[in-house]
PDB file of C-alpha atoms in Angstrom:
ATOM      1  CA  UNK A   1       2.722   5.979  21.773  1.00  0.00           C
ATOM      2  CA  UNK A   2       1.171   9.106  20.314  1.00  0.00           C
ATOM      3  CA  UNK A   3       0.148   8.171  16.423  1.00  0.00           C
ATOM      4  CA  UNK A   4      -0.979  10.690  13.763  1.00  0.00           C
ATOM      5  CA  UNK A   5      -2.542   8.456  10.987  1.00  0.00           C
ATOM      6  CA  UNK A   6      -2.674  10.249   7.712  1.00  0.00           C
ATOM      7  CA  UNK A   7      -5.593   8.687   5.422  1.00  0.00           C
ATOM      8  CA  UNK A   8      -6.822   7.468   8.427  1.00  0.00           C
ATOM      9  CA  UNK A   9     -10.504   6.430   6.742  1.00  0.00           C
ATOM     10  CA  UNK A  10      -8.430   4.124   3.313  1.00  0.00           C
ATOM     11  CA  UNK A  11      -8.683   0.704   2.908  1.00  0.00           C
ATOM     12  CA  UNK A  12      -5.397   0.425   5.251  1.00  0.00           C
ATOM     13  CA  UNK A  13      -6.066   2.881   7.483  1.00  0.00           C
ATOM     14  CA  UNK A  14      -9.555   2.189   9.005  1.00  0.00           C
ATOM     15  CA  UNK A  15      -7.727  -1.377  10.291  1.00  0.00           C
ATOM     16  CA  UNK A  16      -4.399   0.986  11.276  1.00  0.00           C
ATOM     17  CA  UNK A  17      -6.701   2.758  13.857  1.00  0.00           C
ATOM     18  CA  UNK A  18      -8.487   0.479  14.815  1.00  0.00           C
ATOM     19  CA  UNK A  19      -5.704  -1.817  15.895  1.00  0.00           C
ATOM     20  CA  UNK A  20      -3.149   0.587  16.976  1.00  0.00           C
ATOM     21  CA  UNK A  21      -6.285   1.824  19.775  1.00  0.00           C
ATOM     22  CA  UNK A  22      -6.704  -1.798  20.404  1.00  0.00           C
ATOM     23  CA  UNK A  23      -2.604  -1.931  21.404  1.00  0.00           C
ATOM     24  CA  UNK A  24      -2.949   1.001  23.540  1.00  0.00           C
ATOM     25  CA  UNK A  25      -1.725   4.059  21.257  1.00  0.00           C
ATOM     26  CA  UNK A  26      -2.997   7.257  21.307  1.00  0.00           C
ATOM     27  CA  UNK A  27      -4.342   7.882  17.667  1.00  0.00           C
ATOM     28  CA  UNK A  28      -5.379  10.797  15.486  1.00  0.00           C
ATOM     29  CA  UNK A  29      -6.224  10.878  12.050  1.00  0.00           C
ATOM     30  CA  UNK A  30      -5.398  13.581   9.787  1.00  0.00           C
ATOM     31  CA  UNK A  31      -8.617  15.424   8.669  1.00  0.00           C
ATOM     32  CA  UNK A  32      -8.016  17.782   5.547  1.00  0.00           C
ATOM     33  CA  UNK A  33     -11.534  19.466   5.835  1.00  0.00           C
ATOM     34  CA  UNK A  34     -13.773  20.167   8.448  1.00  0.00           C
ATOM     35  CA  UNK A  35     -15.903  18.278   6.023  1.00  0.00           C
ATOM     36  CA  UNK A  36     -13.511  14.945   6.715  1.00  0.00           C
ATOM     37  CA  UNK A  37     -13.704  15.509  10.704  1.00  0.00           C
ATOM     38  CA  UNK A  38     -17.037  13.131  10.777  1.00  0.00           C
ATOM     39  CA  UNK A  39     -15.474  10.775   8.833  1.00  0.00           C
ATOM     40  CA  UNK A  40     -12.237  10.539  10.800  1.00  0.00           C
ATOM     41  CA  UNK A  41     -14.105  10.442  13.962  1.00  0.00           C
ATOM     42  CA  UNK A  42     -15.987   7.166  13.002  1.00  0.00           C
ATOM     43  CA  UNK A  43     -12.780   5.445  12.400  1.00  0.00           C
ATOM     44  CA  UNK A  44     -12.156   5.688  16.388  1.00  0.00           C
ATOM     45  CA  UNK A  45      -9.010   8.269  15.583  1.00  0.00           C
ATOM     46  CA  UNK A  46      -9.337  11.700  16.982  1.00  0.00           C
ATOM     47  CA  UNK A  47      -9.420  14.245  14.089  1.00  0.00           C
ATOM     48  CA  UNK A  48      -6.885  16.821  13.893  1.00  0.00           C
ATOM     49  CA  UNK A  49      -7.296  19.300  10.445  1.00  0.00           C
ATOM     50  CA  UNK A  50      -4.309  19.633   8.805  1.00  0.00           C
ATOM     51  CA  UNK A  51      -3.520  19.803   5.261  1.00  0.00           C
ATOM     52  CA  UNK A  52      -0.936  17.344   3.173  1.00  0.00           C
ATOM     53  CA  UNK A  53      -0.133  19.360   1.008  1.00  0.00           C
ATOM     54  CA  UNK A  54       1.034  22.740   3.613  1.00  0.00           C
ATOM     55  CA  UNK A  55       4.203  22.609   6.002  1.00  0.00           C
ATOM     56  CA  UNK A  56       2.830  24.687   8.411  1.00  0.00           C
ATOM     57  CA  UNK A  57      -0.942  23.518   8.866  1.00  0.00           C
ATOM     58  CA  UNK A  58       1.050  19.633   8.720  1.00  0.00           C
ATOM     59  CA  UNK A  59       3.440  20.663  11.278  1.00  0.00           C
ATOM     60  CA  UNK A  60       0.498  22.261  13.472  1.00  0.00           C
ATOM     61  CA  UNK A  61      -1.493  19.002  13.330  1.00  0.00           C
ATOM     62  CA  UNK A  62       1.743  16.586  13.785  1.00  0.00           C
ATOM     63  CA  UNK A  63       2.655  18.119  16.884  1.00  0.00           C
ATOM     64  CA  UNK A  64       2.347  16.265  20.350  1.00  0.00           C
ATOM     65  CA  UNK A  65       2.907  13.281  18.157  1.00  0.00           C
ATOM     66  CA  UNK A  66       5.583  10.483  18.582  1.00  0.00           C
ATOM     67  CA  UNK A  67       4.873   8.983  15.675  1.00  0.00           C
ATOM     68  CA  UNK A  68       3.190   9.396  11.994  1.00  0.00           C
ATOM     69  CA  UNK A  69       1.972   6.755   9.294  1.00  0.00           C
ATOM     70  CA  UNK A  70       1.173   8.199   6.376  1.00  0.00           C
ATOM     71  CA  UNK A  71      -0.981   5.564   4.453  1.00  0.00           C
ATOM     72  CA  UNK A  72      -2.750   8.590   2.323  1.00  0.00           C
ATOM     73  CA  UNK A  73      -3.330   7.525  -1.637  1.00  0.00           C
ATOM     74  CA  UNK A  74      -6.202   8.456  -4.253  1.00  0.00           C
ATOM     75  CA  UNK A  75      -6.638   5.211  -6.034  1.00  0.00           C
ATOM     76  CA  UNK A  76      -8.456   5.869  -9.165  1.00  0.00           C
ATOM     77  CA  UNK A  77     -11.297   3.635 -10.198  1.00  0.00           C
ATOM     78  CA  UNK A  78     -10.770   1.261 -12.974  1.00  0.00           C
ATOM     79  CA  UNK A  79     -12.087   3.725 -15.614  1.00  0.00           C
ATOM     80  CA  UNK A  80      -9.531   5.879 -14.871  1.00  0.00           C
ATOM     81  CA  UNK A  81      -7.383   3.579 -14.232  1.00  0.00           C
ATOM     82  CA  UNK A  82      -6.069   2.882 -17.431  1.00  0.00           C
ATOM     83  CA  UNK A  83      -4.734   6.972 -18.180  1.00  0.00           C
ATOM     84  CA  UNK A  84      -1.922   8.519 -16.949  1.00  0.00           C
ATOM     85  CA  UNK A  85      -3.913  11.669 -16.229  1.00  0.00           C
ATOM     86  CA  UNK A  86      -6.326   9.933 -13.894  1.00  0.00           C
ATOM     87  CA  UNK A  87      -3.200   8.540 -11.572  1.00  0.00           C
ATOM     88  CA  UNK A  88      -2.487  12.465 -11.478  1.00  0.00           C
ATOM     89  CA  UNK A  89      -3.989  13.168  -7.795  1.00  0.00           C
ATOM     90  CA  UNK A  90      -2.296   9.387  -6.405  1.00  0.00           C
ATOM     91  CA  UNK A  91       0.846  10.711  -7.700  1.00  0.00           C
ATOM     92  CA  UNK A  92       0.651  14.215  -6.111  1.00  0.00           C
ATOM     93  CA  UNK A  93      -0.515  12.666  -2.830  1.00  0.00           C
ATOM     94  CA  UNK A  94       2.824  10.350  -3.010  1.00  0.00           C
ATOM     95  CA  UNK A  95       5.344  13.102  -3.960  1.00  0.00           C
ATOM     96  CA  UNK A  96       3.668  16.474  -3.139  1.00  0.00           C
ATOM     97  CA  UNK A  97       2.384  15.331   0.204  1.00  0.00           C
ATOM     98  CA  UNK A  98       5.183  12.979   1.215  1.00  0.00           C
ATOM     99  CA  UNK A  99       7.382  16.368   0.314  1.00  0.00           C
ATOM    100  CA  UNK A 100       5.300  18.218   2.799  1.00  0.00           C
ATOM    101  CA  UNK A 101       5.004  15.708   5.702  1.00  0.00           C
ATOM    102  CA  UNK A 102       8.871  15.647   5.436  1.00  0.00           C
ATOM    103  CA  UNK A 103       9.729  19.239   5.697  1.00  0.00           C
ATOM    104  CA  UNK A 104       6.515  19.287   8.718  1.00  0.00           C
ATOM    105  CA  UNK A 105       8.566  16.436  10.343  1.00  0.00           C
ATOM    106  CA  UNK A 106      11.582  18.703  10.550  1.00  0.00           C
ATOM    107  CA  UNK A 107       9.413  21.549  12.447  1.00  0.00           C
ATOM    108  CA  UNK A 108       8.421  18.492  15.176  1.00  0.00           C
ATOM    109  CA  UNK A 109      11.098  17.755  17.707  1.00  0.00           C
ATOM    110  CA  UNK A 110       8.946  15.307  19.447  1.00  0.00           C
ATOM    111  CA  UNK A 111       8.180  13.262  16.184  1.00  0.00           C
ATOM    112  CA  UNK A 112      10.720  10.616  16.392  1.00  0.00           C
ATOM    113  CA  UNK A 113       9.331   8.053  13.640  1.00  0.00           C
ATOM    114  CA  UNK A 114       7.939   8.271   9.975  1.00  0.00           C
ATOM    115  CA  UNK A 115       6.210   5.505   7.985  1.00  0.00           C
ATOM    116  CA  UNK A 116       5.739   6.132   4.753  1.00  0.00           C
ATOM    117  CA  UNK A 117       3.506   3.714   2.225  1.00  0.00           C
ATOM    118  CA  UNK A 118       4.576   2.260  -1.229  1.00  0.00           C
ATOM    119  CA  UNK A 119       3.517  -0.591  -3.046  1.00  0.00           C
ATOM    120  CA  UNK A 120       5.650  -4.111  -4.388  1.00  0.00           C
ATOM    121  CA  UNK A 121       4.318  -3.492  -7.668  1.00  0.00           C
ATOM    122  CA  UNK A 122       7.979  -1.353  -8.612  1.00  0.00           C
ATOM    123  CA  UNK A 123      10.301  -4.605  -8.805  1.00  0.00           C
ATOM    124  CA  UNK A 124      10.761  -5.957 -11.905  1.00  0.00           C
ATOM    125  CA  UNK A 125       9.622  -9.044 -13.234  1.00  0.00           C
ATOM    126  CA  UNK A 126      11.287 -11.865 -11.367  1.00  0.00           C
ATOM    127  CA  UNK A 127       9.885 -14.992 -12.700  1.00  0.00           C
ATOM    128  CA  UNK A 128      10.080 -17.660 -10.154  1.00  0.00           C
ATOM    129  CA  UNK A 129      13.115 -15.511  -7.925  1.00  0.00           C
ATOM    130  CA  UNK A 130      12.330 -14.552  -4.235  1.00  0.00           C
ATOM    131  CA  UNK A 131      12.232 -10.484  -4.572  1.00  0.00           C
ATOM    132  CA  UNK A 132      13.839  -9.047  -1.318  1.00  0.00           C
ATOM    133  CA  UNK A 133      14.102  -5.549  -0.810  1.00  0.00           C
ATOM    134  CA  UNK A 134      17.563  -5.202  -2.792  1.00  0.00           C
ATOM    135  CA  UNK A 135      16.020  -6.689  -6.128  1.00  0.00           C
ATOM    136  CA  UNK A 136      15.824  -4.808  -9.557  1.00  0.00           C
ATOM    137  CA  UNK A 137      13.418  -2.000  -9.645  1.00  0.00           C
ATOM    138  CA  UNK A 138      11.455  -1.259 -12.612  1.00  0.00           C
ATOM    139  CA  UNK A 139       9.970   2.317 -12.550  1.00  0.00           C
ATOM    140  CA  UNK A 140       7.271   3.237 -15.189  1.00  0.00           C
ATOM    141  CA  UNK A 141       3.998   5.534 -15.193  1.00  0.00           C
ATOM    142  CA  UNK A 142       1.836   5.587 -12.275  1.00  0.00           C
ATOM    143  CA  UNK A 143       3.872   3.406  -9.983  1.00  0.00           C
ATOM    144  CA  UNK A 144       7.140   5.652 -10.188  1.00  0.00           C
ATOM    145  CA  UNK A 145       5.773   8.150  -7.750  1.00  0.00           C
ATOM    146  CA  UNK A 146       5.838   5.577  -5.281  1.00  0.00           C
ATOM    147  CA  UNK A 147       9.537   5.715  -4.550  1.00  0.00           C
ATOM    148  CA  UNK A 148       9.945   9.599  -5.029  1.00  0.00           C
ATOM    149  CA  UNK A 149       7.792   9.036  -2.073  1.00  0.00           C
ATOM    150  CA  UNK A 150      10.161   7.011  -0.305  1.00  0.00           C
ATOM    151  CA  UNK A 151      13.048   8.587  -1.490  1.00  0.00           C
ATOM    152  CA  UNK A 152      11.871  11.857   0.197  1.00  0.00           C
ATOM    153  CA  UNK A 153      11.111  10.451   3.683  1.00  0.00           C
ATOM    154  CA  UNK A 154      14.212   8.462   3.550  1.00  0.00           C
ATOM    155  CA  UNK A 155      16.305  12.062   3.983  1.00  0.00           C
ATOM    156  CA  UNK A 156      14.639  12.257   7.616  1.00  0.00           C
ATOM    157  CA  UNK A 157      17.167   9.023   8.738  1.00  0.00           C
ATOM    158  CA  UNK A 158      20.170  10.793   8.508  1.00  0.00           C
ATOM    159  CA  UNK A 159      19.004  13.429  10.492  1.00  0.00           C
ATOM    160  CA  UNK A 160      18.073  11.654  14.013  1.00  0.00           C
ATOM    161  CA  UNK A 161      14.729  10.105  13.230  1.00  0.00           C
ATOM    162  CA  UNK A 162      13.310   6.695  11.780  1.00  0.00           C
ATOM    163  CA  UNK A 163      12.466   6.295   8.449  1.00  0.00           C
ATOM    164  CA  UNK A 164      10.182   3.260   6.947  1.00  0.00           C
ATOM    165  CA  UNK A 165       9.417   2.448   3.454  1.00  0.00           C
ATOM    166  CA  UNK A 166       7.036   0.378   2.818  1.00  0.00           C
ATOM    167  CA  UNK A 167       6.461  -1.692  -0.227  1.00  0.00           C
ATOM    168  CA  UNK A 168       2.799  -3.174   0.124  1.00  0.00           C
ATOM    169  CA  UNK A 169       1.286  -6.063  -2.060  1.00  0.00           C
ATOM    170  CA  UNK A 170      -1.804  -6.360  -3.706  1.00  0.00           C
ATOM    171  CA  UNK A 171      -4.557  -5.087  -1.244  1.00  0.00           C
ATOM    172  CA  UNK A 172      -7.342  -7.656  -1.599  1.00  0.00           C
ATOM    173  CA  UNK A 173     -10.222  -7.668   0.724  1.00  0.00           C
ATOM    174  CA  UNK A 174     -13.898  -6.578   0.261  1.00  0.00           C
ATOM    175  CA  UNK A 175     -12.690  -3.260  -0.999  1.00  0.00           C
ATOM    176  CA  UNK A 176     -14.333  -1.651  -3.404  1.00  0.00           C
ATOM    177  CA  UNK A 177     -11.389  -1.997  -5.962  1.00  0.00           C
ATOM    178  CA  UNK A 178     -11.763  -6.069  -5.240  1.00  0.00           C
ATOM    179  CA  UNK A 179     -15.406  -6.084  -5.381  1.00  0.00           C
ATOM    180  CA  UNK A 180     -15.466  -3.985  -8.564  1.00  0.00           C
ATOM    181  CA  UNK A 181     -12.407  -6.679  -9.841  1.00  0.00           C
ATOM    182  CA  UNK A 182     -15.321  -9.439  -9.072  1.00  0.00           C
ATOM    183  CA  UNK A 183     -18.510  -7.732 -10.686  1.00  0.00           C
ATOM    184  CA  UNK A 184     -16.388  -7.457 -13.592  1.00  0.00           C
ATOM    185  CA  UNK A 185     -15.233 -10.902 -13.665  1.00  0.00           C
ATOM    186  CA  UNK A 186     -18.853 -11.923 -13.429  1.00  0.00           C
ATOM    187  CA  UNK A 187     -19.404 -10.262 -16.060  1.00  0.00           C
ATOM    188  CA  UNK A 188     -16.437 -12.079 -18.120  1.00  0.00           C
ATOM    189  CA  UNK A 189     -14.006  -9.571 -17.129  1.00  0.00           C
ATOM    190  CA  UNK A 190      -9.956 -11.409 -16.398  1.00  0.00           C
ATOM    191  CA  UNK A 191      -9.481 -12.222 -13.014  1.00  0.00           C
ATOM    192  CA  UNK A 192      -5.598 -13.144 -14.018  1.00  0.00           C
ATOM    193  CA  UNK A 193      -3.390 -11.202 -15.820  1.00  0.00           C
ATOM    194  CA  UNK A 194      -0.390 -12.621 -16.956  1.00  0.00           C
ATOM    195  CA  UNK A 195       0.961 -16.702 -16.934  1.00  0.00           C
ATOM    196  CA  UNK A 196      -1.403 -18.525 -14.361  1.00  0.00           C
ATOM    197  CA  UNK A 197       1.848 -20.052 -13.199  1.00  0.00           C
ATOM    198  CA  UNK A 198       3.553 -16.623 -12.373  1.00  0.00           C
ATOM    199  CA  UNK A 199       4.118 -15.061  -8.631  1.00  0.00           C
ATOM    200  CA  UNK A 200       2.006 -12.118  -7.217  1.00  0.00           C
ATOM    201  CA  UNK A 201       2.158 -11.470  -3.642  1.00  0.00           C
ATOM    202  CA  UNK A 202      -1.210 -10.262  -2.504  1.00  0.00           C
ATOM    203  CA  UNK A 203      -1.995  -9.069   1.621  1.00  0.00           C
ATOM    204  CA  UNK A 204      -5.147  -8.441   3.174  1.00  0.00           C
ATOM    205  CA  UNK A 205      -5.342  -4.841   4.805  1.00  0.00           C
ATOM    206  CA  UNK A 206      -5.902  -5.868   7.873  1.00  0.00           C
ATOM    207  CA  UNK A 207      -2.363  -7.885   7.989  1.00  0.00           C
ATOM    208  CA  UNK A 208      -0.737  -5.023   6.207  1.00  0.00           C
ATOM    209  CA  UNK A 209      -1.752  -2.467   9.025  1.00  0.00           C
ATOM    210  CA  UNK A 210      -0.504  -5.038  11.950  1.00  0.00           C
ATOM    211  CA  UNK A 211       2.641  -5.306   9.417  1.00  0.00           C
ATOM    212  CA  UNK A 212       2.845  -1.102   9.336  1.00  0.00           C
ATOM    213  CA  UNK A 213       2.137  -0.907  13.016  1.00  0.00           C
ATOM    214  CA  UNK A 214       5.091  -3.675  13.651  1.00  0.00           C
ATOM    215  CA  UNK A 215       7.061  -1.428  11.443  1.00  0.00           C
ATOM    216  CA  UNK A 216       7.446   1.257  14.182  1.00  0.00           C
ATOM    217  CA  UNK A 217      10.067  -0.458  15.955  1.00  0.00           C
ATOM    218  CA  UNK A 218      11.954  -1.460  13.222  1.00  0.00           C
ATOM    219  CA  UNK A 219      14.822   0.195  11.851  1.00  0.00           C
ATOM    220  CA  UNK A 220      15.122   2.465   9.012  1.00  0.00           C
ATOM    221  CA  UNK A 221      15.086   0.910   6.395  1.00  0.00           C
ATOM    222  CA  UNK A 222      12.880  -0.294   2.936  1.00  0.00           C
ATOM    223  CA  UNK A 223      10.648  -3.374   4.084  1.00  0.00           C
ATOM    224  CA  UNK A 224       8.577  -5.234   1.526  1.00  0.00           C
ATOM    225  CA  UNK A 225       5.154  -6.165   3.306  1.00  0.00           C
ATOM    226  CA  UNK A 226       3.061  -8.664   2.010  1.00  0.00           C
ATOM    227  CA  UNK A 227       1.939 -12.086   2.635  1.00  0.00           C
ATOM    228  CA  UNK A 228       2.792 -15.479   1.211  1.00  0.00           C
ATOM    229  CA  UNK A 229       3.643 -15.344  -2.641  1.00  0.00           C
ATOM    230  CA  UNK A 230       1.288 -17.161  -4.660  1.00  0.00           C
ATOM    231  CA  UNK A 231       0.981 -18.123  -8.179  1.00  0.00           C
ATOM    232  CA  UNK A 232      -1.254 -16.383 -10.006  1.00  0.00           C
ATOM    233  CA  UNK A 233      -3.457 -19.312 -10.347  1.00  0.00           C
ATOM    234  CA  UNK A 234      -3.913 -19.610  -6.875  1.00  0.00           C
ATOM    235  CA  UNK A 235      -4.947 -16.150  -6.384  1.00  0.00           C
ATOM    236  CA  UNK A 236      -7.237 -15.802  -8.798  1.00  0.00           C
ATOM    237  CA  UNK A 237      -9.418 -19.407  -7.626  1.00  0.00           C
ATOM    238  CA  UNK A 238      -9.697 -17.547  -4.424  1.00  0.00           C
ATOM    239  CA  UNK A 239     -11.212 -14.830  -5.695  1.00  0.00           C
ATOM    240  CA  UNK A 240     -13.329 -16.674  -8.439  1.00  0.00           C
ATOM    241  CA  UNK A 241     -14.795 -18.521  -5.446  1.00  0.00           C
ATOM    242  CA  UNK A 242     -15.625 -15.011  -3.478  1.00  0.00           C
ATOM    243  CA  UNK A 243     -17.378 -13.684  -6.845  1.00  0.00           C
ATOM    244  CA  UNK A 244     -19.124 -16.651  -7.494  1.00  0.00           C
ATOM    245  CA  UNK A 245     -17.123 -17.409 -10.695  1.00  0.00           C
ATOM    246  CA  UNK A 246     -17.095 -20.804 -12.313  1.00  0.00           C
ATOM    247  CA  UNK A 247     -13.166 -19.974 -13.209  1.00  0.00           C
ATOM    248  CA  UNK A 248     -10.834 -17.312 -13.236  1.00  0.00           C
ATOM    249  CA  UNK A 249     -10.366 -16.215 -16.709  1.00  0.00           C
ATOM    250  CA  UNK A 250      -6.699 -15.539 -17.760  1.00  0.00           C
ATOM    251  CA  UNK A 251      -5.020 -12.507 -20.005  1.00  0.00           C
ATOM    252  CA  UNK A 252      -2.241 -14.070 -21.333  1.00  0.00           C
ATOM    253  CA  UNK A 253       1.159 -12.358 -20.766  1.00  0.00           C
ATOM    254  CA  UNK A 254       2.137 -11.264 -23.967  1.00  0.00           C
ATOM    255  CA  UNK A 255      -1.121  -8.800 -24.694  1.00  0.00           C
ATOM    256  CA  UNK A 256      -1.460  -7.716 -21.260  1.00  0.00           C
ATOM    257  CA  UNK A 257       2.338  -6.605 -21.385  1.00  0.00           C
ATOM    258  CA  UNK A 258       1.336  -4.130 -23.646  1.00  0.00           C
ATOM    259  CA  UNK A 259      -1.719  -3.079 -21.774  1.00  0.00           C
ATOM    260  CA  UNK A 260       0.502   0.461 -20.993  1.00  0.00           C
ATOM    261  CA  UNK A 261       0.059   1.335 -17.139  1.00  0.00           C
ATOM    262  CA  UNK A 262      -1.360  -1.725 -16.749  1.00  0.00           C
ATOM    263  CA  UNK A 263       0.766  -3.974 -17.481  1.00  0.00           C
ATOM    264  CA  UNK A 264       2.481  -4.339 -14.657  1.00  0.00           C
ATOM    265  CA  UNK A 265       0.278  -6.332 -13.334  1.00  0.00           C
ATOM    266  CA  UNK A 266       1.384  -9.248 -15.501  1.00  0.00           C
ATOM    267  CA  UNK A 267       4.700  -9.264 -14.078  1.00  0.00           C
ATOM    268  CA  UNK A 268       5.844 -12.451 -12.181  1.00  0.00           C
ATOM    269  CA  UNK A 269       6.583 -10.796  -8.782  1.00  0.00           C
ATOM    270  CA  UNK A 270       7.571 -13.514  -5.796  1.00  0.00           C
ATOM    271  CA  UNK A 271       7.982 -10.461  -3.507  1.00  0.00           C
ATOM    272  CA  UNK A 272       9.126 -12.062   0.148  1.00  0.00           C
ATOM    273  CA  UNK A 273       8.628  -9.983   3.628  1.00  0.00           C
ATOM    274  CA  UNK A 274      11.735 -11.913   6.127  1.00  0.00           C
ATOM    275  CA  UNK A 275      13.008  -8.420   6.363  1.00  0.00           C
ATOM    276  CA  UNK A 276      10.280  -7.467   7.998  1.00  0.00           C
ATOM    277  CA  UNK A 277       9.736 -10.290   9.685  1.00  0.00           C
ATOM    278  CA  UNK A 278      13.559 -10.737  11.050  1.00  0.00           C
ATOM    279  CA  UNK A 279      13.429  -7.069  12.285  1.00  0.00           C
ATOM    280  CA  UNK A 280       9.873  -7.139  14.395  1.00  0.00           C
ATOM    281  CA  UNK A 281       8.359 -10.715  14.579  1.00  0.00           C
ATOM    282  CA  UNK A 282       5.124  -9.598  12.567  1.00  0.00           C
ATOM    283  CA  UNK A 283       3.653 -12.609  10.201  1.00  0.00           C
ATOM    284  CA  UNK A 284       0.528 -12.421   8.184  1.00  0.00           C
ATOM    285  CA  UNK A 285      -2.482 -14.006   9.939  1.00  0.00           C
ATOM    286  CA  UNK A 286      -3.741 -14.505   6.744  1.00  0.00           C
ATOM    287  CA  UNK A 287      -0.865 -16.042   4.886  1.00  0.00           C
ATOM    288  CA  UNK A 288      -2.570 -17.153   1.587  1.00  0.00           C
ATOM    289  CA  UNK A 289      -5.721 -16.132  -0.247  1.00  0.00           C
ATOM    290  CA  UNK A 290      -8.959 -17.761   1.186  1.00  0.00           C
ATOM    291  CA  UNK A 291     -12.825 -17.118   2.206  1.00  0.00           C
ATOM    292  CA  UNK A 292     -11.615 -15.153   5.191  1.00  0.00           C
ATOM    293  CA  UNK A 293     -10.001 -12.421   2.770  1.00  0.00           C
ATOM    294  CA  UNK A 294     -13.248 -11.648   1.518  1.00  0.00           C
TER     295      UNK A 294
END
């Protein structure tokens, strides 16, 4: 299969390329600079220039392409983090560009399936309830432009082609959003935030790009992709061990639900991936949080 990768050089997509050329695909990365074309080429993709954000250089760069993932985000750091304005570029990526690659699609004949990224982190809090893909939503701030996302490339499955939503878990790997999680715990810094005994359903990257890649012969459809629900607890002593943490300090619920954009991350979310699973097969290889993550 022919695969354009959009944010080809993220934390997802540098283990998208590489294991959709170790299946046999023929793989590009988008490149929105001749700047980015170096960088693109070291992931093993072949760059194409294209922007995300015009219909015409997107539909230039998509074409002779069966298929496109579009993993693309701007993930502030953790100063930023905590401001609505510094979500502002994540957001447009999500609902400018996914706005873009869908009217680009529609100039591609050829281009048969679209999968488009999102994140678990929308559901609402479930307590100790399995969250499938049909539970409660709960939209606020930053993670609201996740589903205008998905709500755009959704459109393209009525009209002939295949349409995946993804909603991703935690990312947690050596990342530099994990590692800067783990310097900060070091340096007394929460490592849990919420009840230790609540659910958060974390994935390493490279098990969410087999669980993308799986996702191209699924369906159209919303699929939650993550790994094994944890408790918090659980979750956070993995990654107290990786930082070299005696133990993984706790915010308790009620303070860090009024943390504003952050506080969504002490919601109880048991977010469960069968869909997924039931449709293509794919299971983490890494289903709960250990040394190997890190």
């Amino acid at each position: 299969m022919r695969v354009m990768v959009i944010g080809a050089t993220g934390v997802l997509g540098r283990p998208l390329v590489r294991r959709l050329l170790a299946g046999g695909h023929e793989v590009s990365g988008l490149a929105r600079s001749e700047d980015r074309v170096a960088a693109v080429r070291a992931t093993g993709a072949k760059p194409v220039t294209g922007s995300l954000f015009d219909v015409d250089s997107l539909a230039g760069a998509l074409r002779g392409h069966d298929a496109v993932l579009n993993v693309a985000t701007r993930i502030p750091d953790a100063r930023h983090a905590v401001t609505l304005s510094g979500w502002a570029e994540n957001d447009r990526v999500r609902v400018d560009g996914s706005r873009t690659l869908a009217a680009a699609v529609r100039r591609v004949d050829e281009l048969g399936i679209v999968v488009q990224e999102g994140i678990s982190f929308v559901y609402a809090d479930g307590g100790d309830r399995e969250l499938d893909e049909d539970s409660p939503l709960e939209l606020r701030g930053n993670i609201a432009s996740s589903t205008v996302a998905h709500a755009n490339i959704a459109a393209l499955a009525g009209e002939g082609r295949t349409a995946i939503r993804l909603r991703i878990g935690l990312l947690v790997s050596g990342d530099p959003m994990t590692t800067a999680m783990l310097a900060a715990a070091r340096r007394g810094s929460p490592l849990i935030i919420g009840r230790r005994t609540d659910w958060t359903s974390p994935i390493h990257p490279d098990d969410a790009a087999a669980g993308a890649i799986a996702a191209l012969g699924a369906p159209s459809g919303v699929y939650n992709l993550a790994a094994d629900p944890v408790r918090k607890q659980e979750l956070g002593e993995a990654m107290a061990a990786a930082g070299g943490v005696r133990r993984a300090r706790a915010l308790p619920k009620w303070p860090a639900s009024r943390l504003g954009l952050m506080s969504v991350l002490a919601r109880s979310q048991r977010v469960v991936s069968a869909r997924l699973t039931e449709a293509t097969g794919w299971r983490p290889e890494r289903p709960t949080p250990g040394p190997s993550w890190f």
